[in-house]
Every structure is written in structure tokens, then in C-alpha cells.
Coordinates of C-alpha atoms in Angstrom, one line a residue:
M134 CA -4.0 -14.8 -10.8
E135 CA -5.7 -17.9 -12.8
Q136 CA -5.5 -20.4 -9.9
E137 CA -6.7 -18.2 -7.0
E138 CA -10.0 -16.8 -8.4
I139 CA -10.3 -20.6 -10.1
L140 CA -10.2 -21.8 -6.2
Y141 CA -12.1 -18.6 -4.8
N142 CA -15.1 -19.9 -6.6
C143 CA -14.5 -23.8 -5.6
K144 CA -18.1 -24.7 -3.8
S145 CA -17.0 -24.3 0.2
Y146 CA -18.8 -26.0 3.2
A147 CA -18.7 -26.5 6.3
C148 CA -20.1 -29.5 7.7
Y149 CA -20.3 -32.3 10.5
L150 CA -21.3 -36.2 10.5
K151 CA -24.6 -36.8 11.6
N152 CA -23.4 -40.1 14.0
E153 CA -21.8 -38.6 16.8
E154 CA -20.4 -42.0 17.6
K155 CA -18.7 -41.8 14.1
L156 CA -18.1 -38.1 14.9
L157 CA -16.6 -38.4 17.7
K158 CA -13.4 -40.5 16.6
S159 CA -12.5 -38.1 14.2
T160 CA -10.1 -35.4 13.9
S161 CA -12.7 -32.8 13.3
G162 CA -16.1 -33.0 11.1
G163 CA -15.6 -36.9 10.1
I164 CA -16.8 -35.9 6.7
F165 CA -13.4 -38.2 5.5
Q166 CA -14.6 -41.1 7.3
G167 CA -18.4 -40.5 5.2
I168 CA -17.0 -40.0 2.2
A169 CA -14.5 -42.9 2.2
E170 CA -18.1 -45.4 3.4
L171 CA -19.9 -44.0 0.5
V172 CA -16.8 -45.5 -1.9
I173 CA -16.9 -48.8 0.3
E174 CA -19.9 -49.0 0.1
S175 CA -20.1 -48.8 -3.5
G176 CA -17.3 -51.7 -3.6
G177 CA -14.2 -49.3 -4.1
V178 CA -11.3 -49.8 -1.8
V179 CA -9.6 -46.5 0.0
F180 CA -6.1 -45.7 0.7
G181 CA -4.7 -43.5 3.4
A182 CA -2.0 -42.9 5.8
A183 CA -2.3 -45.6 9.0
F184 CA -0.1 -46.1 11.7
A185 CA 1.9 -49.2 11.7
D186 CA 3.0 -51.5 14.9
D187 CA 6.3 -49.5 14.8
F188 CA 3.9 -46.4 15.1
E189 CA 5.2 -45.4 11.6
I190 CA 3.1 -43.6 9.5
R191 CA 2.5 -46.0 5.8
H192 CA -0.2 -45.8 3.7
Q193 CA -2.3 -48.6 3.8
E194 CA -5.4 -49.4 1.4
V195 CA -9.0 -51.0 3.1
H196 CA -11.8 -52.9 2.4
T197 CA -14.0 -52.7 4.2
I198 CA -15.5 -50.0 6.4
E199 CA -14.5 -52.1 9.7
E200 CA -11.0 -51.7 8.8
L201 CA -11.4 -48.1 8.1
G202 CA -10.8 -46.8 12.2
K203 CA -6.6 -47.8 11.0
I204 CA -6.5 -44.3 8.5
L205 CA -9.1 -42.4 9.9
K206 CA -7.9 -39.0 12.3
S207 CA -4.4 -36.9 11.4
K208 CA -1.1 -38.3 10.9
Y209 CA 1.4 -35.4 12.1
A210 CA 5.0 -37.3 10.3
Q211 CA 5.2 -38.2 6.7
S212 CA 3.6 -41.7 5.3
R213 CA 5.5 -43.5 3.3
I214 CA 3.7 -44.5 0.3
G215 CA 5.4 -47.7 -0.4
D216 CA 3.8 -49.7 -3.4
C217 CA 0.3 -48.0 -3.3
Y218 CA 0.8 -45.7 -6.5
I219 CA 1.1 -48.9 -8.3
K220 CA -1.7 -50.7 -6.1
V221 CA -4.0 -47.9 -7.5
R222 CA -3.2 -47.7 -11.1
E223 CA -3.9 -52.1 -11.0
Y224 CA -7.0 -51.5 -9.1
L225 CA -8.0 -49.1 -11.7
Q226 CA -7.2 -51.0 -14.9
K227 CA -9.8 -53.3 -13.6
G228 CA -12.3 -50.9 -13.3
K229 CA -12.2 -50.5 -9.6
L230 CA -13.6 -47.6 -7.7
V231 CA -10.6 -46.1 -5.8
L232 CA -10.5 -43.5 -2.6
F233 CA -7.0 -41.8 -2.9
S234 CA -6.2 -39.4 0.3
G235 CA -3.1 -38.0 1.0
T236 CA -1.4 -34.4 1.6
P237 CA -1.2 -32.6 -1.6
C238 CA 2.2 -33.3 -3.1
Q239 CA 1.1 -37.0 -2.4
I240 CA -1.7 -36.3 -4.7
A241 CA 0.2 -34.8 -7.3
G242 CA 2.8 -37.4 -6.7
L243 CA 0.1 -40.2 -7.8
K244 CA -1.4 -38.2 -10.9
S245 CA 1.7 -37.7 -12.1
F246 CA 2.3 -41.4 -11.7
L247 CA -0.6 -42.8 -13.3
E248 CA 0.0 -40.4 -16.5
K249 CA -3.8 -40.3 -17.2
E250 CA -7.1 -39.2 -15.8
Y251 CA -9.5 -42.2 -14.3
D252 CA -12.8 -41.9 -13.6
A253 CA -13.0 -44.1 -10.8
L254 CA -10.1 -42.4 -9.0
L255 CA -11.5 -40.0 -6.5
T256 CA -8.7 -37.7 -4.9
V257 CA -9.3 -36.2 -1.5
D258 CA -5.9 -33.8 -0.2
L259 CA -6.1 -32.0 3.5
I260 CA -5.3 -28.2 4.2
C261 CA -1.6 -29.2 5.2
H262 CA 0.1 -27.9 7.8
G263 CA 3.5 -29.8 6.7
V264 CA 5.1 -33.1 7.7
P265 CA 8.2 -34.4 9.5
S266 CA 10.0 -37.0 9.0
N267 CA 9.2 -40.8 10.2
K268 CA 12.1 -40.7 12.3
L269 CA 11.9 -37.9 14.2
F270 CA 8.5 -39.2 15.4
Q271 CA 9.5 -42.6 16.5
E272 CA 12.5 -40.6 18.1
H273 CA 9.6 -38.9 20.3
I274 CA 7.7 -42.0 20.9
N275 CA 11.5 -43.7 22.1
F276 CA 11.2 -41.1 24.8
L277 CA 7.9 -41.6 26.2
N278 CA 8.1 -45.2 26.1
K279 CA 11.4 -44.0 28.9
K280 CA 9.1 -41.8 30.7
Y281 CA 5.4 -43.7 30.7
G282 CA 6.2 -47.3 29.9
K283 CA 4.8 -48.5 26.5
I284 CA 2.9 -46.5 24.7
Y285 CA 0.4 -48.5 22.9
E286 CA -1.5 -46.0 21.3
F287 CA -1.1 -42.1 19.9
Q288 CA -3.4 -40.1 19.1
F289 CA -2.4 -36.4 17.2
R290 CA -5.8 -34.9 17.9
D291 CA -8.0 -36.2 21.2
K292 CA -11.4 -35.4 21.7
Q293 CA -12.3 -36.0 25.2
N294 CA -12.1 -32.2 25.8
G295 CA -13.8 -31.3 23.1
W296 CA -12.4 -30.6 19.2
D297 CA -11.6 -26.9 20.0
E298 CA -9.3 -27.9 23.3
V299 CA -6.2 -29.4 20.9
S300 CA -5.3 -32.3 23.4
V301 CA -2.7 -34.7 22.4
S302 CA -3.3 -38.6 24.3
Y303 CA -1.2 -41.6 24.5
K304 CA -2.9 -44.9 25.3
L305 CA -1.0 -46.7 28.2
K306 CA -0.7 -49.6 29.8
N307 CA -3.0 -48.7 33.3
G308 CA -5.3 -46.2 30.8
K309 CA -5.4 -43.3 28.4
K310 CA -3.5 -40.5 29.2
I311 CA -4.4 -36.7 27.9
V312 CA -2.0 -33.8 27.5
K313 CA -2.9 -30.9 25.9
A314 CA -1.2 -30.2 22.4
W315 CA 1.4 -28.0 23.0
E316 CA 2.6 -29.7 26.5
D317 CA 3.6 -32.7 24.0
A318 CA 7.1 -31.9 22.5
Y319 CA 6.4 -33.2 19.2
F320 CA 3.3 -31.8 18.4
Y321 CA 4.8 -28.2 19.9
G322 CA 7.6 -28.4 17.6
F323 CA 5.0 -29.5 14.7
D324 CA 3.1 -26.4 15.4
H325 CA 5.9 -24.2 16.2
Y326 CA 7.1 -25.1 12.0
Y327 CA 10.6 -26.1 13.4
F328 CA 11.7 -29.6 12.2
L329 CA 9.2 -30.0 9.1
R330 CA 10.4 -31.3 5.6
P331 CA 12.5 -28.7 3.4
C332 CA 10.2 -28.4 0.8
C333 CA 7.2 -27.6 3.2
Y334 CA 8.4 -24.1 3.8
E335 CA 7.4 -23.1 0.5
C336 CA 5.1 -26.1 -0.9
D337 CA 4.9 -26.0 -4.7
Y338 CA 1.1 -27.8 -4.5
R339 CA -1.2 -25.4 -2.4
K340 CA -4.1 -24.0 -4.5
M341 CA -5.6 -26.0 -7.5
R342 CA -2.1 -27.6 -7.7
S343 CA -2.8 -31.3 -6.2
E344 CA -5.6 -31.4 -8.7
S345 CA -7.4 -33.3 -5.9
D346 CA -11.2 -33.6 -6.4
L347 CA -11.6 -32.7 -2.7
T348 CA -9.8 -30.9 0.1
L349 CA -10.8 -31.1 3.6
G350 CA -9.7 -29.7 6.9
D351 CA -10.8 -28.3 10.2
Y352 CA -12.3 -25.3 9.7
W353 CA -10.9 -22.6 12.3
G354 CA -12.5 -19.2 13.3
I355 CA -16.0 -21.3 12.7
K356 CA -17.5 -18.6 15.4
D357 CA -16.3 -15.8 13.4
Q358 CA -17.4 -16.9 9.6
H359 CA -20.8 -18.8 10.8
P360 CA -21.7 -18.0 14.1
D361 CA -24.7 -20.1 14.3
F362 CA -23.2 -22.9 13.0
W363 CA -21.5 -24.8 16.4
N364 CA -20.8 -28.5 17.5
E365 CA -17.9 -29.1 20.1
K366 CA -17.6 -32.7 19.0
G367 CA -15.8 -30.8 15.5
I368 CA -15.9 -29.2 12.1
S369 CA -15.3 -30.0 8.8
A370 CA -13.8 -27.0 6.1
V371 CA -14.4 -28.8 3.2
I372 CA -13.3 -26.9 -0.8
V373 CA -15.1 -28.9 -3.7
K374 CA -12.5 -28.3 -6.5
S375 CA -14.2 -31.1 -9.7
A376 CA -16.9 -32.4 -10.6
K377 CA -16.7 -35.5 -9.4
G378 CA -15.8 -34.0 -5.8
E379 CA -19.3 -32.3 -6.1
R380 CA -21.2 -35.6 -6.8
V381 CA -19.6 -37.6 -4.0
F382 CA -20.7 -34.7 -1.9
E383 CA -24.0 -34.6 -3.1
R384 CA -24.4 -38.3 -2.3
L385 CA -22.8 -37.1 1.4
K386 CA -25.2 -34.9 2.5
E387 CA -28.0 -37.2 3.4
R388 CA -25.6 -38.5 6.6
I389 CA -24.2 -34.8 7.2
I390 CA -25.0 -31.5 8.6
W391 CA -24.1 -28.7 6.5
V392 CA -23.8 -24.7 5.3
D393 CA -22.6 -23.0 2.5
S394 CA -19.3 -21.1 2.8
T395 CA -16.7 -19.9 1.1
V396 CA -12.6 -20.6 0.7
K397 CA -11.9 -16.7 1.9
K398 CA -13.9 -17.6 4.6
I399 CA -11.9 -20.8 5.2
A400 CA -8.9 -19.2 4.4
N401 CA -9.4 -16.1 6.8
Y402 CA -8.0 -19.1 9.2
N403 CA -6.6 -21.3 7.4
V404 CA -4.1 -19.3 5.8
L405 CA -2.0 -22.3 4.5
V406 CA -4.9 -22.6 1.6
F407 CA -3.6 -20.3 -0.2
S408 CA 0.3 -19.5 0.8
S409 CA 3.3 -21.9 2.6
I410 CA 5.0 -20.1 5.6
G411 CA 8.0 -19.5 4.3
K412 CA 11.4 -20.2 4.9
K413 CA 12.0 -21.3 8.6
V414 CA 15.7 -20.1 10.2
A415 CA 14.5 -22.1 13.5
R416 CA 14.9 -25.1 11.2
K417 CA 18.6 -25.3 10.8
R418 CA 18.8 -24.5 14.8
F419 CA 16.8 -27.4 15.3
Y420 CA 18.8 -29.7 13.0
D421 CA 21.7 -28.5 13.7
L422 CA 21.2 -29.5 17.7
W423 CA 19.7 -32.7 16.6
K424 CA 22.1 -34.1 14.1
N425 CA 24.9 -33.0 17.3
G426 CA 23.2 -35.6 19.6
E427 CA 20.7 -33.8 20.9
K428 CA 17.4 -35.5 21.1
N429 CA 15.1 -34.0 24.2
L430 CA 12.7 -32.0 22.0
S431 CA 12.2 -30.0 25.0
H432 CA 16.0 -28.9 25.3
I433 CA 15.7 -27.9 21.9
Y434 CA 13.5 -26.0 22.3
K435 CA 15.4 -23.6 25.2
L436 CA 18.3 -23.3 23.5
I437 CA 16.5 -21.7 19.9
E438 CA 14.6 -19.5 21.7
Q439 CA 16.5 -18.0 24.5
P440 CA 17.8 -14.2 24.4
K441 CA 20.3 -13.8 22.3
Q442 CA 22.9 -10.5 21.7
S443 CA 20.6 -7.3 20.0
L444 CA 21.4 -7.0 16.6
K445 CA 20.1 -2.7 15.6
I446 CA 19.2 -2.5 12.0
G447 CA 18.5 0.8 10.3
V448 CA 16.0 1.6 7.4
I449 CA 16.2 4.1 4.8
G450 CA 13.2 3.0 2.5
G451 CA 9.9 3.2 2.4
Y452 CA 7.3 1.2 5.1
A453 CA 7.7 -2.3 3.5
S454 CA 11.1 -2.8 5.0
R455 CA 10.4 -1.2 8.0
K456 CA 7.1 -3.4 8.9
A457 CA 9.8 -6.2 7.9
I458 CA 12.4 -5.3 10.9
I459 CA 8.9 -4.6 13.4
C460 CA 8.1 -8.7 11.9
C461 CA 12.3 -9.5 12.9
N462 CA 11.6 -8.6 16.3
K463 CA 7.8 -10.0 16.8
Y464 CA 10.0 -13.1 16.0
D465 CA 13.0 -12.8 17.7
S466 CA 13.4 -10.4 20.7
G467 CA 17.4 -9.9 19.5
I468 CA 16.3 -7.6 16.2
Q469 CA 15.4 -4.0 17.3
L470 CA 14.9 -1.0 14.9
G471 CA 17.4 1.1 15.4
W472 CA 16.3 3.4 13.0
H473 CA 14.1 4.6 10.0
I474 CA 14.6 7.7 7.6
A475 CA 11.9 7.2 5.3
N476 CA 8.5 8.5 3.9
S477 CA 9.1 11.9 2.9
C478 CA 12.6 12.4 3.6
V479 CA 16.3 13.3 1.9
S480 CA 17.7 9.9 2.9
S481 CA 15.0 7.7 1.2
M482 CA 15.0 10.8 -2.2
I483 CA 18.1 10.0 -3.3
A484 CA 18.2 12.5 -5.8
P485 CA 19.0 14.9 -3.1
V486 CA 21.0 13.4 -1.3
P487 CA 24.4 15.6 -2.2
G488 CA 23.1 18.8 -1.3
K489 CA 23.4 20.8 1.5
P490 CA 21.5 21.4 4.7
M491 CA 19.2 24.7 4.9
D492 CA 18.7 26.1 8.6
I493 CA 15.1 27.4 9.3
A494 CA 13.1 26.8 11.9
D495 CA 10.7 24.4 13.0
F496 CA 6.9 24.0 11.2
A497 CA 3.9 22.9 13.4
L498 CA 2.5 20.1 11.0
S499 CA 0.3 17.7 11.5
N500 CA 1.7 14.8 13.4
E501 CA 5.0 14.3 15.0
Y502 CA 6.4 12.2 12.5
R503 CA 5.6 14.2 9.8
K504 CA 7.1 17.0 11.4
Q505 CA 10.6 14.7 11.5
S506 CA 10.6 14.0 8.7
I507 CA 10.6 17.4 7.1
K508 CA 13.6 17.7 9.4
N509 CA 15.7 15.3 8.2
D510 CA 14.8 16.4 5.0
I511 CA 16.1 20.1 5.1
N512 CA 18.6 19.9 7.4
K513 CA 20.6 16.8 5.2
L514 CA 20.6 14.3 8.6
L515 CA 22.0 11.2 6.7
Q516 CA 25.2 11.1 7.7
H517 CA 23.9 12.0 11.5
Y518 CA 21.9 8.6 11.4
L519 CA 24.4 6.6 9.8
S520 CA 27.0 8.1 12.5
Q521 CA 24.9 5.9 14.9
K522 CA 26.3 2.1 15.0
N523 CA 24.1 -0.3 13.1
D524 CA 25.0 -4.0 12.9
Y525 CA 22.8 -3.6 9.2
I526 CA 21.2 -0.8 7.5
V527 CA 18.0 -2.4 4.8
I528 CA 18.0 0.3 1.8
D529 CA 14.7 0.0 -0.4
F530 CA 13.5 2.6 -3.2
L531 CA 10.0 2.3 -2.8
E532 CA 10.0 6.2 -1.6
E533 CA 11.7 6.9 -5.2
R534 CA 8.2 7.3 -6.5
F535 CA 7.9 10.9 -4.6
S536 CA 8.4 14.3 -6.9
V537 CA 12.2 15.7 -6.3
L538 CA 11.7 19.5 -5.9
Y539 CA 14.8 22.1 -7.2
L540 CA 14.0 25.4 -4.7
E541 CA 15.4 29.2 -6.1
N542 CA 18.3 28.5 -3.5
G543 CA 19.4 25.3 -5.3
L544 CA 18.4 23.3 -3.0
T545 CA 16.3 19.9 -3.8
I546 CA 14.0 18.1 -1.1
T547 CA 11.5 16.1 -2.0
D548 CA 7.8 16.4 -3.2
S549 CA 5.7 14.7 0.1
E550 CA 2.5 15.4 2.0
A551 CA 4.7 17.4 4.6
F552 CA 5.8 19.7 2.6
S553 CA 2.9 20.0 0.7
E554 CA 1.4 21.5 4.3
I555 CA 4.1 24.0 4.9
E556 CA 4.5 24.9 1.6
D557 CA 2.6 28.1 1.2
M558 CA 4.9 29.3 4.4
F559 CA 8.2 28.0 3.0
P560 CA 10.6 30.6 2.5
V561 CA 11.7 29.6 -0.5
Q562 CA 10.3 29.2 -3.5
V563 CA 9.6 26.1 -5.8
R564 CA 11.6 26.1 -8.9
E565 CA 10.6 23.2 -10.6
R566 CA 9.0 20.0 -10.0
L567 CA 9.8 16.7 -11.7
T568 CA 8.2 13.2 -10.9
M569 CA 10.2 10.2 -10.9
L570 CA 9.6 9.0 -14.3
Q571 CA 10.4 12.9 -15.0
L572 CA 13.6 12.9 -13.5
P573 CA 17.0 11.9 -15.7
I574 CA 17.8 8.0 -14.7
H575 CA 21.3 9.5 -15.2
E576 CA 20.9 11.7 -12.8
W577 CA 19.5 9.9 -9.9
E578 CA 22.6 7.4 -10.5
K579 CA 24.8 10.3 -10.3
N580 CA 23.5 11.3 -6.9
C581 CA 23.4 7.2 -6.1
L582 CA 26.5 7.2 -6.6
S583 CA 27.2 9.8 -3.9
F584 CA 24.4 8.0 -1.9
I585 CA 26.6 4.6 -1.9
K586 CA 30.6 6.7 -1.3
I587 CA 28.1 8.2 2.0
L588 CA 27.6 4.9 3.0
K589 CA 31.2 3.4 2.7
R590 CA 32.4 6.1 5.4
Y591 CA 29.8 4.0 7.9
M592 CA 29.5 0.6 6.3
R593 CA 30.9 -2.4 5.4
P594 CA 29.5 -4.1 2.3
E595 CA 28.2 -6.9 4.1
Q596 CA 26.3 -4.5 6.4
I597 CA 23.3 -3.2 3.4
I598 CA 20.6 -5.4 2.9
L599 CA 19.1 -4.5 -0.4
N600 CA 15.8 -5.2 0.1
C601 CA 13.8 -5.1 -3.8
T602 CA 10.7 -3.9 -2.7
Y603 CA 8.2 -2.6 -6.0
L604 CA 4.3 -1.0 -6.3
T605 CA 1.7 -3.9 -6.3
E606 CA 0.1 -4.6 -9.4
C607 CA -3.1 -6.6 -7.2
Y608 CA -4.9 -6.1 -3.6
G609 CA -7.2 -8.8 -2.1
C610 CA -8.3 -10.5 1.2
E611 CA -6.1 -13.5 0.8
G612 CA -4.9 -13.2 -2.7
P613 CA -4.4 -11.3 -6.0
E614 CA -7.8 -10.9 -7.1
E615 CA -8.2 -7.1 -8.3
I616 CA -6.2 -5.0 -10.4
F617 CA -5.6 -1.5 -8.8
D618 CA -6.7 1.0 -11.7
N619 CA -3.1 3.2 -11.6
L620 CA -1.8 -0.6 -13.5
K621 CA 0.0 1.1 -16.1
E622 CA 1.7 3.5 -13.7
I623 CA 2.5 0.8 -11.6
R624 CA 4.4 -0.8 -13.7
E625 CA 6.8 2.3 -15.4
I626 CA 7.8 2.7 -11.5
N627 CA 8.4 -0.8 -11.2
K628 CA 10.4 -0.7 -14.3
R629 CA 12.6 2.6 -12.9
L630 CA 12.8 0.6 -9.7
R631 CA 14.0 -2.3 -11.0
K632 CA 17.3 -0.1 -13.1
Y633 CA 17.1 1.5 -9.6
Y634 CA 18.2 -1.3 -7.8
Q635 CA 20.8 -3.2 -10.8
F636 CA 22.7 0.2 -10.6
F637 CA 22.7 0.2 -6.5
A638 CA 24.0 -3.9 -6.6
E639 CA 26.3 -3.2 -9.2
N640 CA 28.2 -0.5 -7.7
Y641 CA 28.0 -1.4 -4.3
E642 CA 29.9 -4.8 -4.6
G643 CA 29.1 -7.6 -2.0
V644 CA 26.0 -6.0 -0.1
H645 CA 23.5 -8.6 0.3
V646 CA 20.1 -8.2 -2.0
V647 CA 16.6 -9.8 -1.2
D648 CA 14.2 -9.9 -4.1
I649 CA 11.7 -12.4 -3.5
Q650 CA 10.2 -13.0 -6.2
D651 CA 6.4 -15.1 -5.1
A652 CA 3.4 -13.7 -7.6
D653 CA 0.8 -15.3 -4.5
T654 CA 2.0 -13.2 -1.7
N655 CA 2.5 -10.1 -4.2
F656 CA -0.4 -8.1 -3.2
C657 CA -2.1 -5.5 -0.9
D658 CA -4.3 -6.5 1.8
K659 CA -7.6 -4.9 1.0
N660 CA -8.1 -4.4 4.8
F661 CA -4.1 -3.0 5.4
N662 CA -4.1 -0.9 8.2
L663 CA -2.4 2.0 6.4
G664 CA -4.6 1.8 3.3
C665 CA -5.2 -0.3 0.6
E666 CA -1.8 1.3 -1.8
P667 CA 0.1 -0.3 -4.0
V668 CA 3.2 0.8 -1.7
N669 CA 1.4 -1.6 0.5
F670 CA 1.8 -5.0 0.5
N671 CA 0.6 -8.5 3.2
M672 CA 1.3 -10.1 6.5
A673 CA 2.5 -13.1 4.6
R674 CA 5.4 -11.2 1.8
Y675 CA 6.2 -9.1 5.0
R676 CA 7.1 -12.5 6.9
Q677 CA 8.9 -13.5 3.5
M678 CA 11.2 -10.5 4.1
R679 CA 11.9 -11.2 7.6
D680 CA 12.7 -14.5 6.5
K681 CA 14.8 -13.3 4.4
I682 CA 16.5 -11.1 7.0
I683 CA 16.7 -13.1 9.4
E684 CA 18.7 -15.3 6.9
I685 CA 21.2 -13.0 5.9
T686 CA 21.8 -12.2 9.8
E687 CA 21.9 -15.9 10.4
M688 CA 24.9 -16.2 8.3
S689 CA 27.3 -13.5 10.2
G690 CA 29.1 -14.6 12.7
E691 CA 28.4 -11.7 15.0
Y692 CA 25.0 -13.0 15.1
S693 CA 24.6 -17.1 16.6
Y694 CA 23.3 -18.9 19.1
D695 CA 25.2 -19.7 22.2
C696 CA 24.0 -23.9 22.3

């Protein structure tokens, strides 16, 4: 949490260069150019990514403002560092001012190489989308050369149609060709995260971890965050992360138009400020085809995006697992939620599973969902759902947090919000009510074994996905910011849940276990539509669950692409 708190408190700005000619030549608001000019005017040297003659992207050093153009503008591929780290150290040892720009991991690499801090070193990184390999980009250039004739210049972000109308341009022998960014096959795959470097999907250097002095990026969502601060020629987001960075930005202010902002506002449309995108299953599909000789990017996309055979997945547990499957469906229409026995019903509460059904008349409840939950609970419909065809079942024990009710007739049911509506009218009296923490663990284990026995009648172990979800301790907008008041209770419940998951996995060998250990996404979105409660999470966490579930189904021979 400490890193999030530090980053949230960093001074942040929306800004752009006053010089319109220079602004138009930049990718966003021209801020890197402004900083680089300050350094060069002070006798310093600037390092950044540039295209070589063969379109390979390499880091180069620049000593004059006239040379600066080659390291301006975004390059969406990995830049080769070469001997630049060595040169940076040599300049710093001579007392020369150095500006080094790069991805967060490149800044972290430089800091590690230098092994000490230098007052004369200024580092600038970016809100990084991740980077593909140079080789893939050069293959794309070869493709364009065959299609249009020789490509003399390539721009990932051409502003001729405006900054927010993202366009790619190619300089040809007879002029410039501009296409919408997503019509360029390479840009499309980059934007869809199909072929980034493996480490980019779970980057170790987001937030404060690169230790850069300044972080720059496009200020997407500026019309919502600062409605009166708009420039169609481009606007940068700037996060100032050190005293050195603050001094430089203060010097830059006379050359820019700027307004105070916050990291939270920047992150609203730049989620990669805080979190990585998580594992992308489509990357493996992409490179499987690529390595087997398919080099037409558009054709690869058609293959990996084509409809696939449908999978039905049932859910026994809470909303988190249901939401993960809904995310799976949005990501891949071939995955469908078969059924969901959740919230307030017997099959979410393992303790009452062995009980016998009770035949009673329907009750009027506030909504149909609660009515069905009561019906599931009292009539013990677990086996009814299991008897339906399911390719997989996702199970979590978050609903175990509800108390168990022991009725006078020997029946056990869930103490749910739905039951509270009908308790006064219920024909059988409640004899005892035990909370999760009051319930003897040996009794839960006995009933869990009965639950496993029932599951085995209908499902093979490899069809079971145990989604180990816990209550969240924190909540916030884009990260863990504040702690829930009932922290002690949450931790006690989570301690019990860990024992439950461990017991289930040990006694049902061969099941898939999903256990996401990512502190950065372990929080409830403060604005979550179902309420800010410890049982809810955030979209980044639900996507992580989704990716794990898709990864498991991809490993199955039942679910594969016909390529």
C-alpha cells in the first residue's frame, strides 16, 4: 500500500507546449521535447529511442536540438539499449548532465547498472502499454514494403487528423499515406495486447518501482477530468515523482500551458499507471501461428478471434466467480455461464449440504433472485444443477461467511438476507444459529467431504476449478486506499477460508486451483455497482480471475482453436 499512497500524492499535471509547431511534431503534449531542450541548453546529453535505417529501434544519444527529432514521438516496439548504459555512466562520471528516457523497465535497468545515484542524471519514463519485439515490427515493415513500395518513414501516431483521432502514417515515394490506427495490422495487435513481451503482461515496474523522476503519457479522458482544458493538437499527463523532477518541471512551466491534476484523474483512463493487464491467453495463440509460418497479421487475428465451440461453466459460490465467468464471456463468446447457485443457498453453504429437502409452499420475496435462492436452499437442489451438462464448475467458499440455521425439524439452511424476509412466516422454528467462526471446523470438514462425494458423481476432478477468493481488507478508486472498519473480523474469516480451500484441494486431488496473490488488485472498487463491501473486488481482479479460468480451459483438449 505504501507505494500506492506515495504515487497518489505525487504532483500531477495536464499540459502541452506553447509552441504549436513543436506540439504538432510530438505524440501527445510535447513535454518530453520541452524537457530535452532544457537539458541540451544546459550543456547536457539526451538518450532516447530512435529508428535506425532498417527500422530497428535503438537507443541513441543526442547533443543538439537539431538532432532531437529522431528520438521524439512514440515507437511501439522494444528499443535496443546497446552500450547506452555504459555511455551514460561515462558522461555522469565526467560531471555531464544526462537525460535518459525509456520504458519503466529500462529506467530500472539503468539504475541497477549504475549502482548509485547521480545528481546530474534525470530519468523520464512513460505510462507503458508494454512492448513487442523489434523483429515483429520489422516483419510488418517488410509486409508494407511489398504492399505499397518502399517505406521511408513510419509514424505510430500521426496528428494530421487530430491528437485524439489516432492515426498511423507511412511516408512513401509519392507522398504520405495515413490510415486509422486500428486499420494498421501491427497497431491493431499491439493495442489488443496480442504480442507483447511475456514480462509486460505482469510488469514489475509500474507505480514507483522504476524510480524515474518523471512519468509522461497521453492524458486520455481529459474532457471528463478537465473539461475546460482541451487542445486537439495533444495533451500530456505528467506525474512528478522526485524533487529533481519537480525542479525541472518548474523550469519548464514558462514554455507550456498547464493545469494541476491528480494521479487518480490520470489513472481513470490510464489504468496501466497502477496495474498490468495480466496474462493474455491470445498471445500464445498468436505466436503458435506465427512460429508455424503464418506471417499475415490480419489473417492471424481472424483465426484467434473466430467463434469457438461453446463451453458451459457452472458456479457454486459467490458473485466473484460469477463475475469472472461473465468477463470470460465478454472476452470470448464461446464461454457461457451455465448456472449459478449462489448467495443464500445450500450449495454455497457447504454445512447444510447433507440435509434432506423440505417441501413447502412458495413465499413472496422482494425479488425473483431471492425467491430462487430460498427454493434452492430448502429443496436442496444441488444435485439437480450438477446433473445438467457442465464442462466445468467454478467453486469458491466466499458464501461460507453466512451463518448456518439449525431448525427444529433437523433441517439446516443458510441464514441469508432472503431467509430474513420470511423467517417470521416460516413454518419451522430456528433452534440454533451459528456464525461461520462459531461453526466447529470438524463439522464443516465432514460436510465438505459429503459435498465432494456428490461432486464426484457428476464431474471429473479436472472439470473443477477451485477459485480461492477471500474478503478484501481495503477499498479505493484505482488501488487500495482505505481499510474496512471490520478488519479484524475480515482477517479471521479469511484465516478460516484458507483452511477450507486447503482441505477441499487436499481431499479432491486433481482439481484446478486458482489462487491470485496480487496485493495491487486486492481491493474493492469504491464505486462498485453492487456496493463497496469486502466481498466485492475491482475489474482488474475479475480480469485476473478470467484469465486464469480461460488458461485452464485452453489447456483442455475439449476447447481448442481450429487453426
